[in-house]
Short mmCIF file of C-alpha atoms in Angstrom, two decimals:
data_model
loop_
_atom_site.label_atom_id
_atom_site.label_comp_id
_atom_site.label_asym_id
_atom_site.label_seq_id
_atom_site.Cartn_x
_atom_site.Cartn_y
_atom_site.Cartn_z
CA MET A 1 86.98 -101.37 21.36
CA ILE A 2 87.05 -102.13 25.06
CA GLY A 3 84.19 -102.87 27.32
CA ASP A 4 80.86 -101.34 26.35
CA GLY A 5 81.99 -99.93 23.02
CA TRP A 6 84.37 -97.23 24.22
CA GLU A 7 87.08 -96.58 21.66
CA ILE A 8 90.73 -96.62 22.81
CA GLY A 9 92.90 -94.38 20.75
CA PRO A 10 94.73 -91.11 20.65
CA HIS A 11 91.58 -89.05 20.83
CA SER A 12 89.77 -91.08 23.42
CA SER A 13 90.82 -88.96 26.35
CA ARG A 14 89.97 -85.66 24.49
CA ARG A 15 86.48 -86.82 23.63
CA GLN A 16 85.84 -87.83 27.19
CA SER A 17 87.13 -84.58 28.68
CA GLY A 18 85.94 -82.23 25.87
CA VAL A 19 82.53 -81.59 24.46
CA ASN A 20 81.05 -84.76 25.72
CA SER A 21 82.08 -84.19 29.30
CA PRO A 22 79.15 -83.52 31.64
CA ARG A 23 80.52 -80.19 32.89
CA ARG A 24 81.22 -78.87 29.43
CA LEU A 25 77.83 -79.97 28.21
CA SER A 26 76.14 -78.16 31.07
CA ARG A 27 77.95 -74.91 30.29
CA THR A 28 77.07 -75.25 26.65
CA LEU A 29 73.39 -75.69 27.42
CA ASP A 30 73.44 -72.67 29.73
CA ALA A 31 75.07 -70.52 27.10
CA SER A 32 72.59 -71.71 24.49
CA ARG A 33 69.72 -70.85 26.82
CA ASP A 34 71.11 -67.32 27.34
CA PHE A 35 71.53 -66.82 23.62
CA ASP A 36 67.96 -67.91 22.95
CA SER A 37 66.75 -65.44 25.53
CA PHE A 38 68.86 -62.68 24.04
CA MET A 39 67.76 -63.32 20.45
CA GLU A 40 64.11 -63.77 21.47
CA PHE A 41 63.65 -66.88 19.38
CA PRO A 42 60.23 -68.43 19.40
CA LYS A 43 59.73 -71.13 21.98
CA LEU A 44 60.08 -74.68 20.70
CA LEU A 45 57.02 -76.82 20.95
CA GLN A 46 57.03 -79.82 23.21
CA ARG A 47 56.93 -83.22 21.74
CA GLY A 48 53.44 -84.37 20.90
CA ALA A 49 52.09 -80.82 20.58
CA SER A 50 50.50 -79.74 17.32
CA LEU A 51 52.95 -77.99 15.10
CA LYS A 52 51.92 -74.66 13.56
CA VAL A 53 54.21 -73.79 10.70
CA LEU A 54 55.15 -70.14 10.47
CA SER A 55 53.97 -68.46 7.33
CA PRO A 56 56.35 -66.89 4.87
CA ALA A 57 57.09 -63.23 5.20
CA ARG A 58 54.88 -62.28 2.21
CA TYR A 59 51.98 -64.35 3.54
CA GLN A 60 52.40 -62.74 6.96
CA GLN A 61 52.25 -59.33 5.34
CA TYR A 62 49.06 -60.23 3.46
CA SER A 63 47.44 -61.54 6.63
CA ASN A 64 48.22 -58.28 8.43
CA ALA A 65 46.72 -56.28 5.58
CA GLN A 66 43.51 -58.25 6.02
CA ASN A 67 43.36 -57.05 9.64
CA VAL A 68 44.02 -53.52 8.47
CA ARG A 69 41.25 -53.81 5.91
CA SER A 70 38.85 -55.05 8.58
CA THR A 71 39.64 -51.99 10.69
CA CYS A 72 39.19 -49.72 7.69
CA GLN A 73 35.84 -51.27 6.94
CA LYS A 74 34.64 -50.50 10.46
CA THR A 75 35.87 -46.94 10.10
CA ALA A 76 34.17 -46.68 6.72
CA TRP A 77 30.82 -47.78 8.12
CA MET A 78 31.12 -45.32 10.99
CA SER A 79 32.00 -42.47 8.62
CA LEU A 80 29.20 -43.39 6.27
CA GLY A 81 26.79 -43.39 9.18
CA LEU A 82 27.92 -39.92 10.21
CA CYS A 83 27.46 -38.66 6.66
CA LEU A 84 23.97 -40.10 6.46
CA SER A 85 23.13 -38.62 9.84
CA SER A 86 24.27 -35.19 8.69
CA LEU A 87 22.21 -35.45 5.51
CA LEU A 88 19.17 -36.59 7.47
CA LEU A 89 19.61 -33.64 9.83
CA LEU A 90 19.67 -31.20 6.91
CA TYR A 91 16.61 -32.88 5.41
CA PHE A 92 14.80 -32.69 8.75
CA LEU A 93 15.49 -28.97 9.05
CA LEU A 94 14.32 -28.34 5.51
CA LEU A 95 11.20 -30.40 6.15
CA ARG A 96 10.44 -28.52 9.38
CA ARG A 97 10.82 -25.25 7.52
CA SER A 98 8.31 -26.35 4.93
CA GLN A 99 5.94 -27.41 7.71
CA TYR A 100 6.37 -24.04 9.38
CA VAL A 101 5.64 -22.15 6.18
CA SER A 102 2.53 -24.23 5.56
CA HIS A 103 1.39 -23.74 9.17
CA ARG A 104 2.11 -20.04 9.23
CA GLN A 105 0.25 -19.44 5.96
CA SER A 106 1.20 -16.45 3.88
CA LYS A 107 -2.51 -15.64 3.54
CA GLY A 108 -5.72 -16.73 5.16
CA TYR A 109 -8.72 -15.76 7.27
CA GLY A 110 -9.63 -15.24 10.90
CA VAL A 111 -12.89 -15.16 12.86
CA ILE A 112 -13.46 -13.44 16.21
CA ILE A 113 -16.71 -13.48 18.18
CA ASP A 114 -16.83 -11.02 21.07
CA ILE A 115 -19.54 -11.27 23.69
CA GLY A 116 -20.50 -8.42 25.97
CA GLN A 117 -23.24 -6.42 27.63
CA ARG A 118 -24.53 -3.95 25.07
CA GLN A 119 -27.61 -2.53 26.80
CA GLN A 120 -26.28 -0.23 29.46
CA SER A 121 -28.63 -1.04 32.31
CA GLN A 122 -27.88 -2.70 35.59
CA TYR A 123 -31.35 -4.25 35.53
CA SER A 124 -30.83 -6.06 32.22
CA SER A 125 -29.06 -9.37 31.65
CA ASN A 126 -29.24 -9.23 27.84
CA ILE A 127 -25.95 -10.07 26.16
CA GLU A 128 -24.95 -9.39 22.58
CA ALA A 129 -22.44 -11.28 20.45
CA ARG A 130 -20.72 -9.83 17.40
CA VAL A 131 -18.74 -11.74 14.80
CA HIS A 132 -15.75 -10.17 13.01
CA ILE A 133 -14.22 -11.75 9.88
CA PHE A 134 -10.69 -10.82 8.78
CA THR A 135 -8.47 -11.71 5.87
CA PHE A 136 -4.70 -11.35 5.98
CA GLU A 137 -1.68 -11.66 3.71
CA ASP A 138 1.83 -11.86 5.10
CA THR A 139 4.34 -11.84 2.25
CA ASN A 140 6.64 -8.81 2.28
CA ALA A 141 4.47 -6.92 4.77
CA LEU A 142 1.42 -7.83 6.81
CA THR A 143 -1.91 -6.73 5.39
CA VAL A 144 -5.11 -7.30 7.36
CA LYS A 145 -8.57 -6.35 6.13
CA VAL A 146 -11.96 -6.48 7.80
CA LEU A 147 -14.33 -8.45 5.57
CA GLY A 148 -17.43 -7.88 7.66
CA GLU A 149 -19.13 -8.07 11.04
CA LYS A 150 -22.58 -8.87 12.32
CA PRO A 151 -24.25 -8.59 15.75
CA SER A 152 -26.65 -11.05 17.31
CA ARG A 153 -28.46 -11.12 20.63
CA VAL A 154 -27.63 -14.00 22.94
CA LEU A 155 -30.96 -15.47 23.96
CA PHE A 156 -31.66 -16.05 27.62
CA ASP A 157 -34.36 -18.47 28.72
CA GLU A 158 -36.03 -16.98 31.79
CA SER A 159 -37.77 -20.27 32.67
CA SER A 160 -34.60 -22.37 32.72
CA GLY A 161 -32.27 -19.53 33.62
CA GLU A 162 -29.79 -20.50 30.90
CA TYR A 163 -28.42 -18.99 27.72
CA ASP A 164 -29.20 -20.60 24.38
CA ALA A 165 -25.74 -20.61 22.79
CA SER A 166 -26.49 -22.99 19.90
CA THR A 167 -29.31 -20.83 18.52
CA SER A 168 -27.61 -17.52 19.28
CA PHE A 169 -24.34 -18.34 17.57
CA GLY A 170 -25.81 -20.36 14.73
CA GLU A 171 -26.55 -17.34 12.55
CA LEU A 172 -23.14 -15.87 13.28
CA LEU A 173 -21.46 -19.05 12.03
CA VAL A 174 -23.62 -19.01 8.91
CA PHE A 175 -22.53 -15.42 8.25
CA ALA A 176 -18.84 -16.35 8.79
CA LYS A 177 -19.09 -19.33 6.42
CA GLU A 178 -20.51 -17.06 3.72
CA LEU A 179 -17.31 -14.98 3.79
CA VAL A 180 -14.73 -17.72 4.39
CA PRO A 181 -14.29 -20.23 1.52
CA GLU A 182 -15.00 -23.85 2.42
CA LEU A 183 -11.45 -25.00 1.62
CA GLU A 184 -10.05 -22.39 4.01
CA ARG A 185 -12.23 -23.08 7.04
CA LEU A 186 -10.13 -25.84 8.60
CA GLN A 187 -7.13 -23.45 8.49
CA THR A 188 -9.13 -20.47 9.81
CA ARG A 189 -8.82 -19.79 13.52
CA LEU A 190 -11.90 -18.87 15.55
CA TYR A 191 -11.58 -16.96 18.84
CA VAL A 192 -14.38 -16.31 21.35
CA LEU A 193 -13.72 -13.29 23.56
CA GLY A 194 -15.77 -12.10 26.52
CA THR A 195 -15.56 -8.33 26.96
CA GLY A 196 -16.61 -5.55 29.33
CA GLY A 197 -20.14 -4.82 30.42
CA LEU A 198 -20.67 -8.34 31.72
CA GLN A 199 -20.65 -7.26 35.36
CA TRP A 200 -24.44 -7.03 35.31
CA ALA A 201 -24.79 -10.61 34.08
CA PRO A 202 -24.74 -13.42 36.64
CA ILE A 203 -21.16 -14.65 36.90
CA ALA A 204 -22.13 -18.32 37.09
CA LYS A 205 -24.33 -17.97 34.02
CA TRP A 206 -21.51 -16.27 32.15
CA PHE A 207 -19.13 -19.16 32.72
CA GLU A 208 -21.87 -21.56 31.68
CA LEU A 209 -22.24 -19.55 28.48
CA LEU A 210 -18.50 -19.71 27.87
CA GLN A 211 -18.56 -23.49 28.23
CA GLN A 212 -21.51 -23.72 25.86
CA CYS A 213 -19.52 -21.67 23.36
CA ARG A 214 -16.71 -24.21 23.51
CA ASN A 215 -19.13 -27.06 22.85
CA VAL A 216 -20.71 -25.26 19.90
CA PHE A 217 -17.55 -24.04 18.19
CA ARG A 218 -15.74 -27.38 18.39
CA GLU A 219 -18.18 -28.55 15.71
CA SER A 220 -18.20 -25.28 13.77
CA GLY A 221 -15.94 -26.42 10.94
CA PHE A 222 -13.33 -23.80 11.85
CA GLN A 223 -10.08 -24.33 13.73
CA PHE A 224 -10.90 -23.93 17.42
CA HIS A 225 -9.37 -24.88 20.77
CA ASP A 226 -10.92 -24.57 24.20
CA ASP A 227 -8.29 -22.06 25.37
CA TRP A 228 -9.28 -19.77 22.49
CA ALA A 229 -12.44 -18.91 24.43
CA LEU A 230 -11.28 -16.35 26.99
CA VAL A 231 -12.12 -13.09 28.76
CA VAL A 232 -10.47 -9.82 27.69
CA ASN A 233 -10.48 -7.05 30.29
CA GLY A 234 -10.64 -3.32 29.65
CA ARG A 235 -6.90 -2.80 29.87
CA ASP A 236 -6.23 -5.46 27.25
CA GLN A 237 -8.81 -3.86 24.97
CA GLY A 238 -7.00 -0.54 25.25
CA VAL A 239 -3.68 -2.18 24.34
CA TYR A 240 -5.22 -3.99 21.36
CA GLU A 241 -6.69 -0.69 20.14
CA TRP A 242 -3.18 0.76 20.36
CA VAL A 243 -1.90 -2.17 18.26
CA ALA A 244 -4.60 -1.60 15.63
CA ALA A 245 -3.95 2.14 15.47
CA ASN A 246 -0.19 1.80 15.08
CA TYR A 247 -0.58 -1.03 12.57
CA ALA A 248 -2.67 1.34 10.47
CA HIS A 249 -0.10 4.08 11.10
CA ASP A 250 2.71 1.67 10.13
CA THR A 251 4.67 2.34 13.33
CA LEU A 252 4.67 -1.07 15.01
CA LYS A 253 8.21 -1.77 13.82
CA SER A 254 9.59 1.77 14.01
CA ASP A 255 10.98 3.94 16.78
CA SER A 256 8.71 4.45 19.77
CA ALA A 257 8.70 8.23 19.22
CA ASP A 258 6.74 7.74 15.99
CA THR A 259 3.90 5.77 17.58
CA ILE A 260 0.54 7.31 18.41
CA GLY A 261 -1.30 7.01 21.70
CA VAL A 262 -4.91 5.90 22.07
CA LEU A 263 -7.59 7.37 24.36
CA SER A 264 -10.74 5.26 24.45
CA LEU A 265 -14.04 5.99 26.21
CA GLY A 266 -16.47 3.14 26.68
CA SER A 267 -19.70 2.84 28.54
CA GLU A 268 -18.26 1.38 31.73
CA SER A 269 -14.57 2.35 31.61
CA ALA A 270 -11.97 4.46 29.85
CA GLN A 271 -8.47 3.48 28.70
CA VAL A 272 -5.28 5.48 28.21
CA THR A 273 -2.46 3.72 26.31
CA PHE A 274 0.78 5.21 24.94
CA ILE A 275 4.57 4.98 25.13
CA ALA A 276 5.83 7.35 27.81
CA GLU A 277 9.20 9.08 27.81
CA VAL A 278 10.27 7.13 30.89
CA THR A 279 9.38 3.57 31.86
CA PRO A 280 6.24 3.69 34.01
CA PRO A 281 5.95 1.90 37.38
CA PRO A 282 5.19 -1.84 37.22
CA ALA A 283 1.50 -1.32 38.05
CA TYR A 284 1.08 0.74 34.86
CA LEU A 285 3.62 -1.02 32.62
CA TYR A 286 2.36 -3.26 29.83
CA LYS A 287 4.93 -5.07 27.68
CA ILE A 288 3.90 -6.43 24.31
CA GLU A 289 6.21 -8.03 21.74
CA LEU A 290 5.35 -7.64 18.06
CA TRP A 291 7.60 -9.04 15.34
CA GLY A 292 10.64 -9.13 17.57
CA THR A 293 10.14 -5.60 18.95
CA THR A 294 9.13 -5.17 22.58
CA HIS A 295 6.99 -2.12 23.31
CA GLU A 296 6.79 -0.85 26.88
CA LEU A 297 3.44 0.89 27.18
CA TYR A 298 1.80 2.98 29.82
CA SER A 299 -1.63 1.40 30.05
CA TYR A 300 -4.43 1.92 32.52
CA ASN A 301 -8.11 1.10 32.62
CA PHE A 302 -10.23 3.66 34.53
CA GLU A 303 -13.06 1.54 35.84
CA LYS A 304 -16.46 3.17 36.44
CA LEU A 305 -15.33 6.23 34.50
CA GLY A 306 -16.95 5.22 31.25
CA LEU A 307 -19.69 7.45 29.90
CA GLU A 308 -22.68 5.59 31.40
CA SER A 309 -21.00 4.81 34.70
CA ALA A 310 -19.72 8.37 35.07
CA SER A 311 -23.21 9.77 34.38
CA ASP A 312 -24.71 7.65 37.12
CA GLY A 313 -21.82 8.45 39.44
CA LEU A 314 -22.24 12.18 38.87
CA LEU A 315 -25.93 12.09 39.76
CA LYS A 316 -25.15 10.21 42.95
CA LEU A 317 -22.48 12.76 43.77
CA LEU A 318 -24.94 15.63 43.22
CA HIS A 319 -27.50 13.86 45.37
CA ALA A 320 -24.98 13.40 48.18
CA LYS A 321 -24.16 17.12 48.06
CA GLU A 322 -27.82 18.07 48.30
CA VAL A 323 -28.35 15.74 51.24
CA ALA A 324 -25.30 17.11 53.03
CA SER A 325 -26.33 20.72 52.52
CA SER A 326 -30.02 20.30 53.29
CA VAL A 327 -31.52 21.54 56.56
CA GLY A 328 -34.49 19.74 57.95
CA PRO A 329 -36.37 16.85 56.33
CA THR A 330 -34.70 15.18 53.36
CA ASP A 331 -37.67 13.32 51.96
CA ASN A 332 -38.36 15.90 49.24
CA ILE A 333 -34.86 16.79 48.10
CA VAL A 334 -34.52 18.18 44.59
CA VAL A 335 -31.24 17.36 42.86
CA VAL A 336 -30.14 20.08 40.45
CA ASP A 337 -28.51 18.45 37.41
CA PRO A 338 -26.63 20.86 35.14
CA CYS A 339 -25.71 18.06 32.74
CA GLN A 340 -29.21 17.55 31.33
CA PRO A 341 -30.99 20.02 29.05
CA THR A 342 -33.87 22.04 30.44
CA GLY A 343 -37.16 20.19 30.24
CA PHE A 344 -35.58 16.77 30.02
CA GLU A 345 -37.45 14.14 32.04
CA ALA A 346 -34.85 12.13 33.92
CA ASP A 347 -35.43 8.72 35.42
CA ALA A 348 -34.39 8.81 39.05
CA ASN A 349 -35.58 5.34 40.00
CA TYR A 350 -32.10 4.28 40.98
CA LEU A 351 -32.08 7.09 43.57
CA LYS A 352 -35.22 5.81 45.25
CA THR A 353 -35.20 4.23 48.67
CA PRO A 354 -38.08 2.58 50.51
CA ALA A 355 -38.47 5.73 52.66
CA ARG A 356 -38.44 8.60 50.18
CA ASP A 357 -38.24 9.70 46.54
CA PHE A 358 -35.86 12.18 44.95
CA LEU A 359 -36.56 14.62 42.19
CA ILE A 360 -34.10 15.81 39.54
CA MET A 361 -34.24 19.28 38.05
CA PRO A 362 -32.23 19.63 34.80
CA THR A 363 -30.71 23.05 34.12
CA GLY A 364 -28.62 22.45 30.98
CA ASN A 365 -25.51 24.43 32.02
CA PHE A 366 -22.39 23.29 30.15
CA THR A 367 -19.92 25.21 32.32
CA ALA A 368 -21.42 23.89 35.58
CA CYS A 369 -21.57 20.36 34.19
CA ARG A 370 -17.92 20.58 33.18
CA ALA A 371 -16.97 21.69 36.71
CA GLU A 372 -18.97 18.89 38.33
CA SER A 373 -17.42 16.35 35.96
CA HIS A 374 -13.98 17.59 36.89
CA ALA A 375 -14.85 17.19 40.56
CA LEU A 376 -16.01 13.63 39.88
CA LEU A 377 -12.71 12.81 38.19
CA HIS A 378 -10.76 14.23 41.13
CA GLN A 379 -12.47 12.21 43.85
CA GLY A 380 -9.93 10.73 46.25
CA ARG A 381 -7.08 12.69 44.75
CA ASP A 382 -5.81 13.60 48.22
CA ALA A 383 -4.84 9.94 48.72
CA CYS A 384 -2.53 9.99 45.70
CA LEU A 385 0.96 8.71 46.52
CA ASP A 386 2.51 10.29 43.42
CA SER A 387 2.95 13.89 42.43
CA ASN A 388 1.11 13.40 39.14
CA CYS A 389 -2.41 12.01 39.66
CA PRO A 390 -4.69 13.92 37.28
CA ILE A 391 -7.57 11.43 37.63
CA GLU A 392 -8.56 10.04 41.02
CA THR A 393 -5.47 8.40 42.61
CA THR A 394 -4.05 7.15 39.30
CA PHE A 395 -0.56 8.02 38.12
CA VAL A 396 -0.48 9.34 34.54
CA PRO A 397 2.83 10.50 33.01
CA ASP A 398 3.06 13.43 30.63
CA LEU A 399 1.25 12.62 27.40
CA ARG A 400 3.98 12.19 24.79
CA GLY A 401 3.35 12.47 21.06
CA ASN A 402 0.04 12.58 19.25
CA PHE A 403 -3.18 10.80 20.23
CA ILE A 404 -6.41 9.59 18.74
CA ALA A 405 -9.64 9.61 20.76
CA THR A 406 -11.99 6.72 19.99
CA GLY A 407 -15.23 5.25 21.32
CA TYR A 408 -17.60 7.80 22.84
CA PHE A 409 -14.90 10.46 22.48
CA TYR A 410 -15.30 10.20 18.72
CA GLN A 411 -19.04 9.45 18.63
CA THR A 412 -19.90 12.53 20.68
CA SER A 413 -17.68 14.86 18.66
CA LYS A 414 -19.08 13.42 15.43
CA LEU A 415 -22.66 13.89 16.61
CA LEU A 416 -21.92 17.52 17.56
CA GLU A 417 -19.89 18.06 14.37
CA ALA A 418 -16.85 19.09 16.39
CA THR A 419 -14.12 16.63 15.45
CA GLY A 420 -11.48 19.29 14.80
CA SER A 421 -10.37 20.16 18.34
CA LEU A 422 -11.44 20.37 21.96
CA ALA A 423 -12.19 24.06 21.49
CA GLU A 424 -14.77 23.18 18.84
CA LEU A 425 -16.31 20.64 21.22
CA VAL A 426 -16.66 23.30 23.93
CA VAL A 427 -18.58 25.61 21.60
CA ALA A 428 -20.79 22.78 20.33
CA GLY A 429 -21.44 21.52 23.88
CA GLU A 430 -22.51 24.92 25.16
CA ARG A 431 -24.89 25.29 22.25
CA TYR A 432 -26.35 21.82 22.74
CA CYS A 433 -26.84 22.02 26.51
CA SER A 434 -28.84 25.22 26.19
CA ALA A 435 -30.98 23.90 23.32
CA GLY A 436 -33.85 22.72 25.52
CA GLN A 437 -36.06 19.67 25.72
CA ASN A 438 -35.45 18.40 22.18
CA SER A 439 -31.93 17.37 23.15
CA LYS A 440 -31.01 13.74 23.61
CA ARG A 441 -30.12 12.35 27.00
CA ASN A 442 -26.43 12.36 28.01
CA ILE A 443 -25.17 14.32 24.97
CA CYS A 444 -24.78 17.48 27.04
CA PHE A 445 -23.07 15.55 29.80
CA SER A 446 -20.92 13.66 27.31
CA ALA A 447 -19.51 16.87 25.77
CA ALA A 448 -18.76 18.42 29.16
CA TYR A 449 -17.32 15.18 30.55
CA ILE A 450 -14.98 14.74 27.57
CA VAL A 451 -13.58 18.27 27.96
CA ALA A 452 -13.12 17.73 31.69
CA PHE A 453 -11.42 14.39 31.08
CA LEU A 454 -9.05 15.31 28.25
CA HIS A 455 -8.30 18.99 28.87
CA ASP A 456 -8.98 19.75 32.53
CA SER A 457 -7.56 16.45 33.87
CA LEU A 458 -5.05 15.02 31.36
CA GLY A 459 -3.90 18.45 30.20
CA LEU A 460 -4.34 18.03 26.45
CA PRO A 461 -4.47 21.38 24.62
CA ASP A 462 -7.82 22.61 23.39
CA HIS A 463 -6.26 23.76 20.09
CA GLY A 464 -3.91 22.08 17.66
CA ASN A 465 -3.69 18.54 16.35
CA LYS A 466 -2.26 16.72 19.37
CA VAL A 467 -5.52 14.82 19.74
CA LEU A 468 -7.66 13.65 16.81
CA PHE A 469 -11.23 12.45 17.23
CA THR A 470 -11.59 9.45 14.94
CA ASP A 471 -12.40 5.76 14.76
CA SER A 472 -9.96 4.92 11.95
CA VAL A 473 -6.41 5.59 10.80
CA ASN A 474 -5.62 5.59 7.09
CA SER A 475 -9.05 4.09 6.42
CA VAL A 476 -8.30 1.16 8.78
CA PRO A 477 -10.83 0.84 11.64
CA VAL A 478 -9.26 1.15 15.07
CA GLU A 479 -10.95 -1.79 16.76
CA TRP A 480 -9.56 -3.85 19.60
CA THR A 481 -10.63 -7.07 17.84
CA LEU A 482 -8.40 -6.14 14.90
CA GLY A 483 -5.50 -5.46 17.27
CA PHE A 484 -6.07 -8.80 19.00
CA PHE A 485 -5.95 -10.63 15.67
CA ILE A 486 -2.78 -8.82 14.60
CA SER A 487 -1.05 -9.63 17.89
CA ARG A 488 -1.96 -13.31 17.51
CA LEU A 489 -0.48 -13.35 14.01
CA SER A 490 2.71 -11.87 15.45
CA GLU A 491 2.80 -14.47 18.25
CA ASP A 492 2.39 -17.31 15.75
CA LYS A 493 5.27 -16.01 13.68
CA ALA A 494 7.51 -15.59 16.72
CA ALA A 495 6.66 -19.08 17.98
CA TYR A 496 7.78 -20.71 14.73
CA SER A 497 10.56 -18.32 13.69
CA PRO A 498 13.38 -20.49 15.20
CA LEU A 499 12.59 -23.13 12.58
CA ILE A 500 13.33 -20.74 9.73
CA LEU A 501 16.98 -21.64 9.31
CA PHE A 502 17.38 -21.13 5.58
CA GLU A 503 15.68 -17.81 5.03
CA GLY A 504 17.66 -14.75 4.03
CA PHE A 505 21.43 -14.23 3.98
CA PHE A 506 21.96 -15.83 7.39
CA GLY A 507 20.11 -18.94 6.23
CA ILE A 508 22.27 -19.22 3.12
CA VAL A 509 25.43 -18.97 5.21
CA LEU A 510 24.14 -21.60 7.64
CA LEU A 511 23.23 -23.96 4.80
CA PHE A 512 26.68 -23.48 3.25
CA LEU A 513 28.37 -24.30 6.55
CA GLY A 514 26.28 -27.44 6.88
CA LEU A 515 27.23 -28.64 3.41
CA LEU A 516 30.88 -27.75 4.07
CA ALA A 517 30.84 -29.84 7.25
CA THR A 518 29.38 -32.79 5.34
CA GLY A 519 31.99 -32.46 2.59
CA SER A 520 34.78 -32.30 5.16
CA LEU A 521 33.48 -35.49 6.75
CA ILE A 522 33.51 -37.28 3.40
CA PHE A 523 37.04 -36.03 2.66
CA TRP A 524 38.22 -37.29 6.06
CA PHE A 525 36.67 -40.66 5.32
CA VAL A 526 38.55 -40.98 1.99
CA THR A 527 41.89 -39.92 3.44
CA ARG A 528 41.37 -42.28 6.35
CA LEU A 529 41.20 -45.20 3.96
CA ARG A 530 44.48 -44.17 2.29
CA ARG A 531 46.34 -43.43 5.48
CA PRO A 532 49.47 -45.67 6.05
CA GLN A 533 48.75 -48.53 8.44
CA HIS A 534 51.39 -49.90 10.87
CA LYS A 535 52.23 -53.59 10.98
CA THR A 536 54.67 -55.75 13.00
CA ILE A 537 57.08 -58.25 11.34
CA TYR A 538 59.42 -60.79 12.97
CA ASP A 539 62.80 -61.00 11.21
CA LEU A 540 64.06 -64.61 11.36
CA GLU A 541 67.58 -63.68 10.33
CA LYS A 542 68.05 -60.87 12.84
CA GLY A 543 65.91 -62.57 15.47
CA ARG A 544 63.83 -59.49 16.42
CA TYR A 545 60.48 -57.76 15.82
CA PHE A 546 60.17 -54.46 14.03
CA THR A 547 57.29 -52.26 12.74
CA THR A 548 56.77 -50.83 9.30
CA ALA A 549 54.07 -48.86 7.46
CA ALA A 550 52.11 -49.95 4.44
CA ARG A 551 49.02 -48.60 2.66
CA GLY A 552 45.85 -50.56 3.02
CA ARG A 553 44.62 -52.18 -0.15
#
């Protein structure tokens, strides 16, 4: 031992120049540092730092499985939520279907009150209301029956200048409640429809009456909304008569060639409605959808060509001819009227002017009346822009199929006992016009005007069964109110039909696909839980990380 404890011996020089030499020690530390980097050993903690002991391999594997299980639990909750959402969606659709069925009602009632001018006089403001009560059943096929109807005059207070809606409609509501059971009234719809003939009533008063109707019927005990009080024009009435006729004929859902056309003659206007062979121009085209079938109708309303309006128009036309052909003073002109029976006392007050009076001399000539009626129907024909204008300047396509003639067409032929054909009506009209003073006013004109309208203008044959004078088809009354109610039933069904997802074969298939999707989601959830999960392990012996797969527990 020499000096500070250095040992002198054979190995002293080796120890000093070997491992313990500064240069060798530096190389050793460098090599060790490279090896650590190569083997990716964990970094050693500095002195004083908290020591975290590495867990055994099995414990590390268990800890990783806990993480896997946590992930699986999240996936499970998400999958369960999707399953519940799918089931709730199916339940919602089933619930909506049940609500639709309850709303649609397989059977029930309906009430319609139509308001219009019944007394055909331009000097009268009397208005009549009529209530119609229907019952329907829509199971395999729609069945609608008319339970009853009742008219009532709408009272007008001359002193106040207002209509008394509460009193006028009170008895109509009492009549409706007698036919509709109390338990059904809240489900029974009530419609208020203003119709033709109201042009003689003051417009402002009419709208006041409509508003009064809304106030009264809100408290009626029936189902009513303000927009269910509306005005129906003549063209719409003709279309609704067509709906009623083809409902009774059971051709609303069949080919258009099987449908029947409707010719209707009212007091103020006439309507022609049928399905033409070619689509009519837009001005004459009326599209109506019934139970998924769209019908393209030719429909036109001939204003001022109703029976009363045409009679007045014809007298004015005859008067104008007499004035034009007269020579000299015109204050004592006599108007020859072939459309009134001989001896009939006509009222010519509407032809009076402050300067002179006019006399009418009836002659009762059916042939002459027919010719004058034809001339009335052809007024302004020269201004027609189409090659086929049989009445005034109105385009009318060829009449396809069979027709029924309703309104005054039927009433006149029934009164004259000539409902078989137009030829029978000609014979009956000639006999009636020449009968003399015991004849009723306008019957002679009505017969001649109908022949001029249907045969001379529209070209319907005077023999055969192409046109039938009637007011019913298969014992079902052809009324526009019935057609309106049927069309509303069809609209209600179309409005809610998208909610019927489980009806019929298509519904069964759709329900099966929904259940299959839910089952597939559940199966995916189960297999997801059993799917092998990846985990990372550090091998202490090999000094590296590697991944392996293990099933979640």
